[in-house]
GROMACS .gro file of C-alpha atoms in nm:
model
  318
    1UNK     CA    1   1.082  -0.918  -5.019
    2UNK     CA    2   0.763  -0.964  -4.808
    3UNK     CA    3   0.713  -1.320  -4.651
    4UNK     CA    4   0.427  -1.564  -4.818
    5UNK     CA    5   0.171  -1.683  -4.646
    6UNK     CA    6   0.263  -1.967  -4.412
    7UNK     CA    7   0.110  -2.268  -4.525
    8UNK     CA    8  -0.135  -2.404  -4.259
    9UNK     CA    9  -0.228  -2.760  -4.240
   10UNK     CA   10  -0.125  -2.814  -3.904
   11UNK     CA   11  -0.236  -2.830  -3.550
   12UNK     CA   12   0.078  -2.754  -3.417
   13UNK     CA   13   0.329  -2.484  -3.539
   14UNK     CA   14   0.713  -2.528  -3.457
   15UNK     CA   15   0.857  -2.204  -3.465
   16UNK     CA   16   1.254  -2.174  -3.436
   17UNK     CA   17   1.497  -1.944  -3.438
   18UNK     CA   18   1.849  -1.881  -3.484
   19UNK     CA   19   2.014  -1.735  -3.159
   20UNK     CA   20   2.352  -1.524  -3.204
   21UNK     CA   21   2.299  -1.262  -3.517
   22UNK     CA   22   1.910  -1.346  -3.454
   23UNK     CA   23   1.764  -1.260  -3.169
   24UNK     CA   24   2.083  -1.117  -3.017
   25UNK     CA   25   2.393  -0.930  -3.065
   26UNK     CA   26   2.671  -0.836  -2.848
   27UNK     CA   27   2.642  -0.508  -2.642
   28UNK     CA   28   2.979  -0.377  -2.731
   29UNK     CA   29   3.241  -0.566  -2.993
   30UNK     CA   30   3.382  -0.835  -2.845
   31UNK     CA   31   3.744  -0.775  -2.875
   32UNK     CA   32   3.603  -0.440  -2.669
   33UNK     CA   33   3.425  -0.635  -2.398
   34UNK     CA   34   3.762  -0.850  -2.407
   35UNK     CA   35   3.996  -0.546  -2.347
   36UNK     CA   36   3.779  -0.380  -2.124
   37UNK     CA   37   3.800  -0.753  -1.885
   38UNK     CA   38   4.138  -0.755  -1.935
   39UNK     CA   39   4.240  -0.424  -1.807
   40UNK     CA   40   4.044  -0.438  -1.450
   41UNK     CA   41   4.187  -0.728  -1.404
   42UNK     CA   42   4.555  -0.518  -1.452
   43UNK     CA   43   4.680  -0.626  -1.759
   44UNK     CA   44   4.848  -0.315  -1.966
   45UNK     CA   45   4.583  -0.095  -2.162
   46UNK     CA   46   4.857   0.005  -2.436
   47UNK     CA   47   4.936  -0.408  -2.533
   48UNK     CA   48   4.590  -0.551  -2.471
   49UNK     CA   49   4.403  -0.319  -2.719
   50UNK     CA   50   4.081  -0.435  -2.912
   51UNK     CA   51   4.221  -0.412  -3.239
   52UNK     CA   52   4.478  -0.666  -3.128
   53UNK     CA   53   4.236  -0.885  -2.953
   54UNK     CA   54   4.027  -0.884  -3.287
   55UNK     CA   55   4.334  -1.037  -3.492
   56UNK     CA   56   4.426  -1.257  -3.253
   57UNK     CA   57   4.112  -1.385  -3.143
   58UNK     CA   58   4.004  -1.435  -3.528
   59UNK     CA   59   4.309  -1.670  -3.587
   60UNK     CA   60   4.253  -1.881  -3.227
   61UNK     CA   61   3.908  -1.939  -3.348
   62UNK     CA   62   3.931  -2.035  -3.696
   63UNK     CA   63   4.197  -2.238  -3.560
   64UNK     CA   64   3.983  -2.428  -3.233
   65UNK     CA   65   3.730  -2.482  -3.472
   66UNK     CA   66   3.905  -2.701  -3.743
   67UNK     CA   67   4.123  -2.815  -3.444
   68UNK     CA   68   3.854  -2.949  -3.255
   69UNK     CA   69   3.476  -2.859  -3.415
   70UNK     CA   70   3.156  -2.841  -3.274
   71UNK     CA   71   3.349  -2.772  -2.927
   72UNK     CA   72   3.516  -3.105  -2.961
   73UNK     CA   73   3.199  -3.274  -2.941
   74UNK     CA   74   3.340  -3.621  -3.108
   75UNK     CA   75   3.654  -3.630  -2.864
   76UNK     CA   76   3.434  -3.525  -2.594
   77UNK     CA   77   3.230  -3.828  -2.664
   78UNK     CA   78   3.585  -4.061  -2.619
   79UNK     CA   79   3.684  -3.894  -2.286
   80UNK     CA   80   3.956  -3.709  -2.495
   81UNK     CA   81   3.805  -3.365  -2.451
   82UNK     CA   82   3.651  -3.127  -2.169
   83UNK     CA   83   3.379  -2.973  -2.435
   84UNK     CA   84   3.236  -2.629  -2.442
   85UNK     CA   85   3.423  -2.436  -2.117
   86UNK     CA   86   3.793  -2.599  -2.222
   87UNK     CA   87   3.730  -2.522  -2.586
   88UNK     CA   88   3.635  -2.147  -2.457
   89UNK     CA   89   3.965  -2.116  -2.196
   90UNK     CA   90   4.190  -2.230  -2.483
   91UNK     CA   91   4.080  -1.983  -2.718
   92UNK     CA   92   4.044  -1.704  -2.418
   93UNK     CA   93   4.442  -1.803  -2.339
   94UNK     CA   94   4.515  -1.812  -2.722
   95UNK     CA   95   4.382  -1.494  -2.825
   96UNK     CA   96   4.534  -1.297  -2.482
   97UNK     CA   97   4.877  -1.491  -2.588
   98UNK     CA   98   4.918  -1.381  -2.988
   99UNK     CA   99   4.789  -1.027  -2.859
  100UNK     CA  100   5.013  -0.980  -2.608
  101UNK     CA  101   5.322  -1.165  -2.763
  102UNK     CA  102   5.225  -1.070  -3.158
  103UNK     CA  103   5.338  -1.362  -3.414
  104UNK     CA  104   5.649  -1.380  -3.255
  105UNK     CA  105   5.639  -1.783  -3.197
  106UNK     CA  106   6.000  -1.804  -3.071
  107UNK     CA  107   5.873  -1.565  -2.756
  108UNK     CA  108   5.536  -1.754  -2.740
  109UNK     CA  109   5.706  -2.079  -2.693
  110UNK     CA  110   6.002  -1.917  -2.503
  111UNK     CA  111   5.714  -1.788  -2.233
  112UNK     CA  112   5.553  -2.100  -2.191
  113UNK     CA  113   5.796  -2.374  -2.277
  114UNK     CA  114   5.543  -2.496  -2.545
  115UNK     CA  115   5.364  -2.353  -2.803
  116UNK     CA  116   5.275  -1.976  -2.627
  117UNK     CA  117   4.893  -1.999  -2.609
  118UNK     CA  118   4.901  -2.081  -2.271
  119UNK     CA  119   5.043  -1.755  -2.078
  120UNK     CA  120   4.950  -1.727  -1.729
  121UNK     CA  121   4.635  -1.494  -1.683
  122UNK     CA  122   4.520  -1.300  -1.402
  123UNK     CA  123   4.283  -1.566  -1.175
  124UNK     CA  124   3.955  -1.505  -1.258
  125UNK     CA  125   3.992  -1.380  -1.591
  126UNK     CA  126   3.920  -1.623  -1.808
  127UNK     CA  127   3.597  -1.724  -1.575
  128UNK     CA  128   3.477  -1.361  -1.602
  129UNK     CA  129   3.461  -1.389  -1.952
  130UNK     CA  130   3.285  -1.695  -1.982
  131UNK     CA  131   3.050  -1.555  -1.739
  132UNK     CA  132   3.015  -1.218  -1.953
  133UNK     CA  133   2.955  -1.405  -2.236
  134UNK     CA  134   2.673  -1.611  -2.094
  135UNK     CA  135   2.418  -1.330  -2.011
  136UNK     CA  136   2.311  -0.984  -2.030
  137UNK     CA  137   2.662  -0.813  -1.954
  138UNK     CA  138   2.807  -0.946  -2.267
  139UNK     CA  139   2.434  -0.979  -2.514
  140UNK     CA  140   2.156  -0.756  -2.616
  141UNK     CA  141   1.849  -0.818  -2.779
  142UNK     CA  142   1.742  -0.660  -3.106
  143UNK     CA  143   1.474  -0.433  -3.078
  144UNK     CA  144   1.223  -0.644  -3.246
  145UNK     CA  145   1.250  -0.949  -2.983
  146UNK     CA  146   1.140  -0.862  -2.655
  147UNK     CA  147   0.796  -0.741  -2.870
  148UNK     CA  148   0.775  -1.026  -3.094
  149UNK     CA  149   0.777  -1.263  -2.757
  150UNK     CA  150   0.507  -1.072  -2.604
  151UNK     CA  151   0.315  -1.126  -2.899
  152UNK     CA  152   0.377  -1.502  -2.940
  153UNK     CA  153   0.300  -1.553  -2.579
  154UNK     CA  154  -0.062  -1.422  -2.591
  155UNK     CA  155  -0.074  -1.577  -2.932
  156UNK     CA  156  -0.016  -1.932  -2.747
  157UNK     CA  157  -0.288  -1.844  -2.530
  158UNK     CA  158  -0.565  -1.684  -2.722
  159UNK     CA  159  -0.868  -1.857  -2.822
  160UNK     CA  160  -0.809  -1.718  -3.196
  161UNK     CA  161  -0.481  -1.903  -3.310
  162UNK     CA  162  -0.487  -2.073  -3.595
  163UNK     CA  163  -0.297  -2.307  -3.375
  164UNK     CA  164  -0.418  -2.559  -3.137
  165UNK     CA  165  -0.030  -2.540  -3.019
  166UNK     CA  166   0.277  -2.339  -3.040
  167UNK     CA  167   0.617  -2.462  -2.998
  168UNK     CA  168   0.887  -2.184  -2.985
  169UNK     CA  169   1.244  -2.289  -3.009
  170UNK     CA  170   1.643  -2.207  -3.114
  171UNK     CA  171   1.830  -2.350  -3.272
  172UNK     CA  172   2.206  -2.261  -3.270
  173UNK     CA  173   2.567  -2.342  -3.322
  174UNK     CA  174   2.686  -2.276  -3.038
  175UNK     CA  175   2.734  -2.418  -2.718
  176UNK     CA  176   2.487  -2.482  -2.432
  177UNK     CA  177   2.535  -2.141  -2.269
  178UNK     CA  178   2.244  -2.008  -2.533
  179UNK     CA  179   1.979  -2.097  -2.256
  180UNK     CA  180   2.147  -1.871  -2.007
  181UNK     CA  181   2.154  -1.596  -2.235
  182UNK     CA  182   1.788  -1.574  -2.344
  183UNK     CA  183   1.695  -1.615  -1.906
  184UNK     CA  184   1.914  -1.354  -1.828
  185UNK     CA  185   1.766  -1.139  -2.137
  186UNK     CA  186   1.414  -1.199  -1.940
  187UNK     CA  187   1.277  -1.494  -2.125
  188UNK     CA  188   1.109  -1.789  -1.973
  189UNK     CA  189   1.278  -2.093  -2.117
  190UNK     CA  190   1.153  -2.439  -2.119
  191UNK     CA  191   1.440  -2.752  -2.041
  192UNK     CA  192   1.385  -2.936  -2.345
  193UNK     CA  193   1.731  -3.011  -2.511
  194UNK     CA  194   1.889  -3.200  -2.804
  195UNK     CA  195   1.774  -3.540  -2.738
  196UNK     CA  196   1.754  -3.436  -2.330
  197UNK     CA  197   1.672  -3.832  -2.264
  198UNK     CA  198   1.999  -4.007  -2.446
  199UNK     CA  199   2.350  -3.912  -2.436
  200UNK     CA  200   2.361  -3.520  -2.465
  201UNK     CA  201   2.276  -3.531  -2.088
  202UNK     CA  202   2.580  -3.714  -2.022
  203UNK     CA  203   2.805  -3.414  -2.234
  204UNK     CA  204   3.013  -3.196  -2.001
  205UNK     CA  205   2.880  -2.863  -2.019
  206UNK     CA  206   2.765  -2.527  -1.871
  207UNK     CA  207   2.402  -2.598  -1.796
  208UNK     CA  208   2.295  -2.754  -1.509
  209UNK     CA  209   1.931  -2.855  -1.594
  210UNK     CA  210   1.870  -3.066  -1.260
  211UNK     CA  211   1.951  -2.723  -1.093
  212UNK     CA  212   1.692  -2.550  -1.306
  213UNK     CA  213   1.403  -2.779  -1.331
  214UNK     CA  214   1.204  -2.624  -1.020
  215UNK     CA  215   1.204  -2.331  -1.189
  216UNK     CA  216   1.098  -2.456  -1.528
  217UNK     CA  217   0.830  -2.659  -1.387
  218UNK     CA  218   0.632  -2.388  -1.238
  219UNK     CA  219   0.631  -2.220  -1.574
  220UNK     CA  220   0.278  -2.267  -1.783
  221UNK     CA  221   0.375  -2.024  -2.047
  222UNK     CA  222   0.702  -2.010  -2.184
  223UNK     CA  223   0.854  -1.825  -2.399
  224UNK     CA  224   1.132  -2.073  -2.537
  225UNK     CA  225   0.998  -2.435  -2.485
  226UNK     CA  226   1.279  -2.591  -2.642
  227UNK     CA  227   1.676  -2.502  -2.681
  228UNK     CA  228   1.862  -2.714  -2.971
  229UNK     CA  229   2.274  -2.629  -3.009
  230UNK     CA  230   2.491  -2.782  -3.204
  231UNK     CA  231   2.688  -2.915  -2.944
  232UNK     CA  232   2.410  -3.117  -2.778
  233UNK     CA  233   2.237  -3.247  -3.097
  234UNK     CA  234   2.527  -3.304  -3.278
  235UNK     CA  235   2.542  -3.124  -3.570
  236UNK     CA  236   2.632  -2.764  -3.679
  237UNK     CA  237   2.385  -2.569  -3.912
  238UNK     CA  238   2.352  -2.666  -4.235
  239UNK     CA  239   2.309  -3.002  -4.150
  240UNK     CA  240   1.982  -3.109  -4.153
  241UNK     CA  241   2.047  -3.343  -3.816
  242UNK     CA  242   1.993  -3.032  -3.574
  243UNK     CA  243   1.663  -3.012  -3.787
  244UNK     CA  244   1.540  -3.338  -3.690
  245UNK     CA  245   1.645  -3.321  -3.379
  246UNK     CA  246   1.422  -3.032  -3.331
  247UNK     CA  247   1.142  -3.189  -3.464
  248UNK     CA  248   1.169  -3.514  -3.276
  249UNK     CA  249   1.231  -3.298  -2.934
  250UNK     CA  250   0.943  -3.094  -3.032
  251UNK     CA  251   0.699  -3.392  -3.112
  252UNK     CA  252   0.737  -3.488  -2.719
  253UNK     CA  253   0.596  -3.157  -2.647
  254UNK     CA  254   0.298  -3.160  -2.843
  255UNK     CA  255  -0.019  -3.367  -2.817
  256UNK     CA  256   0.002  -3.734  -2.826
  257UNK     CA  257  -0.187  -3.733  -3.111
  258UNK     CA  258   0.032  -3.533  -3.363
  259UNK     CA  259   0.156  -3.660  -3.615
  260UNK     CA  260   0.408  -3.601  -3.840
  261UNK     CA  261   0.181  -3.446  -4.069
  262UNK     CA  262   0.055  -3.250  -3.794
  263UNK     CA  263   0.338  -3.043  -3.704
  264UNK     CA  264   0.417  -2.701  -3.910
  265UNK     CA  265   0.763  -2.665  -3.881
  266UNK     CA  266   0.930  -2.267  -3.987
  267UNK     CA  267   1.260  -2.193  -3.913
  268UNK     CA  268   1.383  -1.780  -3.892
  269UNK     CA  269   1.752  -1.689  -3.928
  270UNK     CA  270   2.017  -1.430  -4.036
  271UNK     CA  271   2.226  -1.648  -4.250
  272UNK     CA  272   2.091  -1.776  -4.604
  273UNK     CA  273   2.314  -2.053  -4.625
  274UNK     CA  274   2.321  -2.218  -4.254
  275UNK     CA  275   1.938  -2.121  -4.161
  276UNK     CA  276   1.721  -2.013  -4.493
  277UNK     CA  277   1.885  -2.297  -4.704
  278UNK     CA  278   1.896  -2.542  -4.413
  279UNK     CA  279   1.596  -2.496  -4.348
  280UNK     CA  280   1.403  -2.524  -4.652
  281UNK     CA  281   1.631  -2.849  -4.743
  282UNK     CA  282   1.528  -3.019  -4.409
  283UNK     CA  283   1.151  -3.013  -4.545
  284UNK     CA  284   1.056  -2.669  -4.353
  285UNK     CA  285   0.948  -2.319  -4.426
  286UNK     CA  286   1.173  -2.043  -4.373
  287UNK     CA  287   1.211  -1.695  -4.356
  288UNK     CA  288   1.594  -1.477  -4.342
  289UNK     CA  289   1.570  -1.212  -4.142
  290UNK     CA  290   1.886  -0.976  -4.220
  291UNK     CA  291   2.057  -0.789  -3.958
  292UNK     CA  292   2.236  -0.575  -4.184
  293UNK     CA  293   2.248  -0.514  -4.534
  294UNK     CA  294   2.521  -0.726  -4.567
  295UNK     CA  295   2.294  -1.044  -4.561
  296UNK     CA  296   2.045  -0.948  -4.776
  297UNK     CA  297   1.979  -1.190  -5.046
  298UNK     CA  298   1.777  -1.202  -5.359
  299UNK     CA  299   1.778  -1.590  -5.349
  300UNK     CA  300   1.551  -1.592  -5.072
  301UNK     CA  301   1.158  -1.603  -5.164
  302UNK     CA  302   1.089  -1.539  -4.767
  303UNK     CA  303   1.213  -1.282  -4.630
  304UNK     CA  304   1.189  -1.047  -4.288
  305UNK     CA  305   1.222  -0.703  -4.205
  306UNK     CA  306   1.178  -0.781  -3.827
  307UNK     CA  307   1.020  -1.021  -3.609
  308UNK     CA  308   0.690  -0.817  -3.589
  309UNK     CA  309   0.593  -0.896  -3.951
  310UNK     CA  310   0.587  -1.322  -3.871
  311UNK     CA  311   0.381  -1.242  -3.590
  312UNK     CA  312   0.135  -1.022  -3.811
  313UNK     CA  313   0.138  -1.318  -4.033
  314UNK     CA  314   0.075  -1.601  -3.754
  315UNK     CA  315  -0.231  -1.370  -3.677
  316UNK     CA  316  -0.374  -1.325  -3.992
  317UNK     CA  317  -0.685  -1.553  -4.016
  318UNK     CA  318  -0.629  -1.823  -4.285
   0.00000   0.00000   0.00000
């Protein structure tokens, strides 16, 4: 279904964008990138195998997440809870222990003396992953990306918007690694956060925006100016919470004078329910962009092919 016009009444256009599934994708499976850790670091090729690491880590994570959601966010909040890179090691240990061990829970408790999901790994293992996972050796882009932010950035600079301002940002469920990913993909990201001047600065996490403000500050263009996740706003997609939170973070970036009213606000995504329907029930215009067939839906009156057909449509004189 080809996209509508974008309805432009606004000096300044918040554009945001879903992160895993949207603008990237794993280079290899992850149970594959998983196995492939696991054996340099000498555990056996014939018991750590992908299709067991894809069982097991599918049962860890379902479980984390009901077990503690949004990374633990709430317990983090009481001191009860380490957040994003304890959530991560527990289901790294979990998914290594029901692969190697099976559903045998008599030999997973009988190996650790408690419930089996904490086996002893090689040192470094679990720290390679995380690392893997937070940049280029674990993510690709889509083909459409690395374009479609070469487009947007002389878009924020040319004379002939339709904009007087652009504001590009993700928002994701995830955790606050998303940042890393999209630098070490090549982008230019901004250090604009989930409400970067309350409490989500005080969350235990994996960013270290002190370290990186130097950088950021000698940036006049950026690609990303703003980086919402779940776990520092709050709320998990469909909520409309990360929504606002957007939009407040993003009215700090635009011109004093904006106004509500001023600020276009489009959201892009591969899921209907957690980004088109989100979206469109938080008061903003969006678009599904399906990855696969799979996601294709009839339901939604916006739609994408790629990335290259919003930009045609930003573009397009009014």
């Amino acid at each position: 279904m080809s996209p509508a016009h974008l309805t432009r009444h606004s000096r300044t256009l918040l554009l945001t964008l879903d992160a895993f599934g949207t603008l990237f994708h794993p280079c290899h499976p992850v149970p594959n990138q998983y196995a492939a850790v696991a054996r340099a670091f000498g555990l056996p090729r014939a018991v750590i195998t992908p299709d067991r690491l894809k069982a097991a880590f599918k049962e860890v994570f379902k479980a984390q997440a009901r077990k503690y959601p949004n990374y633990g966010r709430s317990d983090v909040l009481l001191g009860q809870y380490g957040g994003p890179r304890q959530w991560w090691e527990e289901v790294i240990q979990g998914s290594f222990a029901r692969a190697i061990l099976g559903n045998n829970e008599e030999a997973r408790s009988t190996q650790t003396g408690q419930t089996g999901e904490h086996i002893i790994l090689p040192p470094g293992l679990i720290d390679s992953l995380l690392d893997q996972f937070a940049g280029s050796k674990g993510y690709a882009f889509y083909n459409d990306v690395a374009p479609f932010f070469r487009r947007m950035r002389e878009l924020k600079t040319s004379e002939k918007s339709p904009f007087e301002h652009i504001i590009i940002g993700v928002i994701s469920n995830s955790d606050d690694r998303v940042p890393a990913v999209l630098k070490s993909l090549g982008l230019q990201v901004g250090n604009m956060r989930a409400d970067q001047d309350r409490c989500s600065m005080e969350l235990p996490g994996f960013e270290d925006l002190q370290g990186a403000q130097a950088t950021a500050d000698g940036q006049h263009t950026l690609d990303v100016d703003l980086v919402i996740t779940s776990y520092e706003a709050g709320a998990e997609k469909p909520d409309r919470l990360i929504f606002d939170v957007a939009k407040r973070q993003a009215q700090l970036l635009a011109t004093p004078s904006n106004s509500d009213a001023d600020i276009l606000c489009v959201h892009v995504g591969d899921d209907y329910v957690k980004d088109y329907c989100a979206a469109r029930d938080a008061g903003w215009e969006s678009y599904l962009l399906p990855r696969d067939a799979s996601q294709k839906n009839p339901n939604a009156e916006t739609s994408l092919d790629s990335l290259a057909e919003l930009v045609d449509q930003l573009e397009r004189p009014t």
